[in-house]
Amino acid sequence: MTTPTIALVAHDHKKPDLLAWSERHKQRLAEFKIVATGTTGGLIGEQTGLAVERFKSGPLGGDQQIGALIAEGTLDALFFFWDPLNPAPHDPDVKALLRLCSVWNVPVACNLSTADLLISSPLFMSQDYKREMPTY
C-alpha cells in the first residue's frame, strides 16, 4: 500500500492557524506524504521538521498544481485554511480547487474544527474506509 498524500495550504492570515495545527498533529501528519504550496510548505517544514514537498506559491500556480493531483487521483485529502474575509487575487483558482475536491470526492477541511475532526477520525486513511471514486 502506498503512503497517502495530503495537501496543506493556507492563506496569509490563516498561516499561523495551520502552523499551530500542524505542530499539534505532527505525529499523525508524519504518517503521510505532505505536499503544500510554497510559503506554507516552507513554514510547516521549518516549524515541525516534517518532510514537505513544496509547490509554487498559490497565486503563482501552486493551487493549480494541487488541483492537478486531485484530477490525477493522487491526492487523498486537502487541508486548506482559506481566508473568507480577505479576497485573494487568485480566488478563481481557490474556488476551482475546492470544486475539484467535490467533483472527485476528496475530503477537504477548510477550518480548524473540520481539520481536527478529519485528522482524528478513525476512518481517516484507514483500511476500513474506501473513498468512492466517481466515474465520469
PDB file of C-alpha atoms in Angstrom:
ATOM      1  CA  MET A   1       0.000   0.000   0.000  1.00  0.00           C
ATOM      2  CA  THR A   2       1.314   3.445  -0.901  1.00  0.00           C
ATOM      3  CA  THR A   3       1.599   6.273   1.578  1.00  0.00           C
ATOM      4  CA  PRO A   4      -1.458   8.539   1.361  1.00  0.00           C
ATOM      5  CA  THR A   5      -0.800  12.072   0.109  1.00  0.00           C
ATOM      6  CA  ILE A   6      -2.320  15.109   1.805  1.00  0.00           C
ATOM      7  CA  ALA A   7      -2.035  18.775   0.872  1.00  0.00           C
ATOM      8  CA  LEU A   8      -1.635  21.623   3.370  1.00  0.00           C
ATOM      9  CA  VAL A   9      -2.497  25.105   2.147  1.00  0.00           C
ATOM     10  CA  ALA A  10      -3.183  28.375   3.975  1.00  0.00           C
ATOM     11  CA  HIS A  11      -3.825  31.946   3.017  1.00  0.00           C
ATOM     12  CA  ASP A  12      -1.578  34.532   4.671  1.00  0.00           C
ATOM     13  CA  HIS A  13      -3.917  35.407   7.547  1.00  0.00           C
ATOM     14  CA  LYS A  14      -4.524  31.696   8.234  1.00  0.00           C
ATOM     15  CA  LYS A  15      -0.898  30.506   8.162  1.00  0.00           C
ATOM     16  CA  PRO A  16      -0.485  30.857  11.959  1.00  0.00           C
ATOM     17  CA  ASP A  17      -3.561  28.659  12.478  1.00  0.00           C
ATOM     18  CA  LEU A  18      -2.280  25.972  10.115  1.00  0.00           C
ATOM     19  CA  LEU A  19       1.197  26.080  11.660  1.00  0.00           C
ATOM     20  CA  ALA A  20      -0.179  25.634  15.178  1.00  0.00           C
ATOM     21  CA  TRP A  21      -2.487  22.863  13.961  1.00  0.00           C
ATOM     22  CA  SER A  22       0.392  21.096  12.184  1.00  0.00           C
ATOM     23  CA  GLU A  23       2.518  21.242  15.314  1.00  0.00           C
ATOM     24  CA  ARG A  24      -0.316  19.747  17.398  1.00  0.00           C
ATOM     25  CA  HIS A  25      -0.842  16.937  14.898  1.00  0.00           C
ATOM     26  CA  LYS A  26       2.792  16.446  13.911  1.00  0.00           C
ATOM     27  CA  GLN A  27       2.896  12.785  14.909  1.00  0.00           C
ATOM     28  CA  ARG A  28      -0.199  11.938  12.846  1.00  0.00           C
ATOM     29  CA  LEU A  29       0.947  14.052   9.888  1.00  0.00           C
ATOM     30  CA  ALA A  30       4.238  12.136   9.788  1.00  0.00           C
ATOM     31  CA  GLU A  31       2.230   9.133   8.534  1.00  0.00           C
ATOM     32  CA  PHE A  32       1.511  10.875   5.227  1.00  0.00           C
ATOM     33  CA  LYS A  33       3.293  12.266   2.214  1.00  0.00           C
ATOM     34  CA  ILE A  34       2.727  16.011   2.592  1.00  0.00           C
ATOM     35  CA  VAL A  35       2.549  18.462  -0.281  1.00  0.00           C
ATOM     36  CA  ALA A  36       1.964  22.183   0.174  1.00  0.00           C
ATOM     37  CA  THR A  37       2.038  25.480  -1.608  1.00  0.00           C
ATOM     38  CA  GLY A  38       5.367  27.329  -1.449  1.00  0.00           C
ATOM     39  CA  THR A  39       5.470  29.594   1.579  1.00  0.00           C
ATOM     40  CA  THR A  40       3.133  27.440   3.641  1.00  0.00           C
ATOM     41  CA  GLY A  41       5.185  24.325   2.945  1.00  0.00           C
ATOM     42  CA  GLY A  42       8.422  26.056   3.932  1.00  0.00           C
ATOM     43  CA  LEU A  43       6.972  27.289   7.201  1.00  0.00           C
ATOM     44  CA  ILE A  44       5.493  23.900   8.111  1.00  0.00           C
ATOM     45  CA  GLY A  45       8.741  22.113   7.318  1.00  0.00           C
ATOM     46  CA  GLU A  46      10.791  24.565   9.377  1.00  0.00           C
ATOM     47  CA  GLN A  47       8.471  24.567  12.380  1.00  0.00           C
ATOM     48  CA  THR A  48       7.607  20.860  12.570  1.00  0.00           C
ATOM     49  CA  GLY A  49      10.582  19.150  10.962  1.00  0.00           C
ATOM     50  CA  LEU A  50       8.185  17.220   8.717  1.00  0.00           C
ATOM     51  CA  ALA A  51       9.161  16.462   5.128  1.00  0.00           C
ATOM     52  CA  VAL A  52       7.067  18.652   2.845  1.00  0.00           C
ATOM     53  CA  GLU A  53       7.124  18.672  -0.949  1.00  0.00           C
ATOM     54  CA  ARG A  54       6.686  22.301  -1.889  1.00  0.00           C
ATOM     55  CA  PHE A  55       4.879  23.514  -4.967  1.00  0.00           C
ATOM     56  CA  LYS A  56       4.727  27.060  -6.279  1.00  0.00           C
ATOM     57  CA  SER A  57       3.036  29.765  -4.240  1.00  0.00           C
ATOM     58  CA  GLY A  58      -0.758  29.644  -4.599  1.00  0.00           C
ATOM     59  CA  PRO A  59      -1.059  32.803  -6.741  1.00  0.00           C
ATOM     60  CA  LEU A  60       1.780  31.578  -8.973  1.00  0.00           C
ATOM     61  CA  GLY A  61       0.162  28.228  -9.770  1.00  0.00           C
ATOM     62  CA  GLY A  62       0.533  26.175  -6.601  1.00  0.00           C
ATOM     63  CA  ASP A  63      -3.236  25.833  -6.171  1.00  0.00           C
ATOM     64  CA  GLN A  64      -3.434  24.522  -9.726  1.00  0.00           C
ATOM     65  CA  GLN A  65      -0.591  22.068  -9.097  1.00  0.00           C
ATOM     66  CA  ILE A  66      -2.551  20.638  -6.174  1.00  0.00           C
ATOM     67  CA  GLY A  67      -5.662  20.616  -8.352  1.00  0.00           C
ATOM     68  CA  ALA A  68      -3.767  18.510 -10.883  1.00  0.00           C
ATOM     69  CA  LEU A  69      -3.049  15.926  -8.174  1.00  0.00           C
ATOM     70  CA  ILE A  70      -6.774  15.768  -7.422  1.00  0.00           C
ATOM     71  CA  ALA A  71      -7.642  15.326 -11.102  1.00  0.00           C
ATOM     72  CA  GLU A  72      -4.986  12.592 -11.431  1.00  0.00           C
ATOM     73  CA  GLY A  73      -6.416  10.774  -8.406  1.00  0.00           C
ATOM     74  CA  THR A  74      -3.211  11.015  -6.366  1.00  0.00           C
ATOM     75  CA  LEU A  75      -4.312  13.411  -3.613  1.00  0.00           C
ATOM     76  CA  ASP A  76      -6.121  11.777  -0.706  1.00  0.00           C
ATOM     77  CA  ALA A  77      -7.134  14.852   1.341  1.00  0.00           C
ATOM     78  CA  LEU A  78      -6.827  18.628   1.360  1.00  0.00           C
ATOM     79  CA  PHE A  79      -6.418  20.816   4.445  1.00  0.00           C
ATOM     80  CA  PHE A  80      -6.951  24.332   3.108  1.00  0.00           C
ATOM     81  CA  PHE A  81      -7.193  27.077   5.711  1.00  0.00           C
ATOM     82  CA  TRP A  82      -8.558  29.772   3.423  1.00  0.00           C
ATOM     83  CA  ASP A  83      -9.468  33.254   4.486  1.00  0.00           C
ATOM     84  CA  PRO A  84     -13.094  34.038   3.622  1.00  0.00           C
ATOM     85  CA  LEU A  85     -12.768  37.671   4.758  1.00  0.00           C
ATOM     86  CA  ASN A  86      -9.823  38.699   2.588  1.00  0.00           C
ATOM     87  CA  PRO A  87     -10.277  38.145  -1.137  1.00  0.00           C
ATOM     88  CA  ALA A  88      -7.181  36.770  -2.837  1.00  0.00           C
ATOM     89  CA  PRO A  89      -6.045  37.716  -6.351  1.00  0.00           C
ATOM     90  CA  HIS A  90      -6.153  34.018  -7.235  1.00  0.00           C
ATOM     91  CA  ASP A  91      -9.665  33.495  -5.855  1.00  0.00           C
ATOM     92  CA  PRO A  92     -10.825  31.701  -9.056  1.00  0.00           C
ATOM     93  CA  ASP A  93      -8.037  29.152  -8.508  1.00  0.00           C
ATOM     94  CA  VAL A  94      -9.151  28.643  -4.906  1.00  0.00           C
ATOM     95  CA  LYS A  95     -12.737  28.046  -5.978  1.00  0.00           C
ATOM     96  CA  ALA A  96     -11.579  25.660  -8.700  1.00  0.00           C
ATOM     97  CA  LEU A  97      -9.533  23.701  -6.160  1.00  0.00           C
ATOM     98  CA  LEU A  98     -12.481  23.362  -3.799  1.00  0.00           C
ATOM     99  CA  ARG A  99     -14.730  22.413  -6.724  1.00  0.00           C
ATOM    100  CA  LEU A 100     -12.322  19.634  -7.743  1.00  0.00           C
ATOM    101  CA  CYS A 101     -12.485  18.225  -4.221  1.00  0.00           C
ATOM    102  CA  SER A 102     -16.251  17.949  -4.586  1.00  0.00           C
ATOM    103  CA  VAL A 103     -16.048  16.523  -8.104  1.00  0.00           C
ATOM    104  CA  TRP A 104     -13.568  13.791  -7.095  1.00  0.00           C
ATOM    105  CA  ASN A 105     -14.930  13.196  -3.575  1.00  0.00           C
ATOM    106  CA  VAL A 106     -11.695  14.269  -1.867  1.00  0.00           C
ATOM    107  CA  PRO A 107     -12.023  15.037   1.851  1.00  0.00           C
ATOM    108  CA  VAL A 108     -11.360  18.726   2.442  1.00  0.00           C
ATOM    109  CA  ALA A 109     -11.067  20.725   5.655  1.00  0.00           C
ATOM    110  CA  CYS A 110     -11.280  24.493   5.347  1.00  0.00           C
ATOM    111  CA  ASN A 111     -11.098  25.452   9.008  1.00  0.00           C
ATOM    112  CA  LEU A 112      -9.570  24.377  12.296  1.00  0.00           C
ATOM    113  CA  SER A 113     -12.606  22.491  13.611  1.00  0.00           C
ATOM    114  CA  THR A 114     -13.067  20.437  10.467  1.00  0.00           C
ATOM    115  CA  ALA A 115      -9.341  19.746  10.245  1.00  0.00           C
ATOM    116  CA  ASP A 116      -9.329  18.464  13.835  1.00  0.00           C
ATOM    117  CA  LEU A 117     -12.302  16.203  13.156  1.00  0.00           C
ATOM    118  CA  LEU A 118     -10.889  14.859   9.906  1.00  0.00           C
ATOM    119  CA  ILE A 119      -7.364  14.113  11.134  1.00  0.00           C
ATOM    120  CA  SER A 120      -8.655  12.445  14.301  1.00  0.00           C
ATOM    121  CA  SER A 121     -11.343  10.335  12.626  1.00  0.00           C
ATOM    122  CA  PRO A 122     -10.695   6.605  12.970  1.00  0.00           C
ATOM    123  CA  LEU A 123     -11.796   6.274   9.330  1.00  0.00           C
ATOM    124  CA  PHE A 124      -9.291   8.832   8.000  1.00  0.00           C
ATOM    125  CA  MET A 125      -6.943   6.914   5.724  1.00  0.00           C
ATOM    126  CA  SER A 126      -7.738   3.608   7.412  1.00  0.00           C
ATOM    127  CA  GLN A 127      -8.021   0.370   5.514  1.00  0.00           C
ATOM    128  CA  ASP A 128     -11.603   0.123   6.783  1.00  0.00           C
ATOM    129  CA  TYR A 129     -12.676   3.060   4.636  1.00  0.00           C
ATOM    130  CA  LYS A 130     -12.525   3.252   0.863  1.00  0.00           C
ATOM    131  CA  ARG A 131     -13.299   6.617  -0.671  1.00  0.00           C
ATOM    132  CA  GLU A 132     -15.778   6.346  -3.522  1.00  0.00           C
ATOM    133  CA  MET A 133     -14.195   7.468  -6.775  1.00  0.00           C
ATOM    134  CA  PRO A 134     -16.821   8.765  -9.200  1.00  0.00           C
ATOM    135  CA  THR A 135     -16.720   7.651 -12.807  1.00  0.00           C
ATOM    136  CA  TYR A 136     -17.493  10.270 -15.385  1.00  0.00           C
TER     137      TYR A 136
END
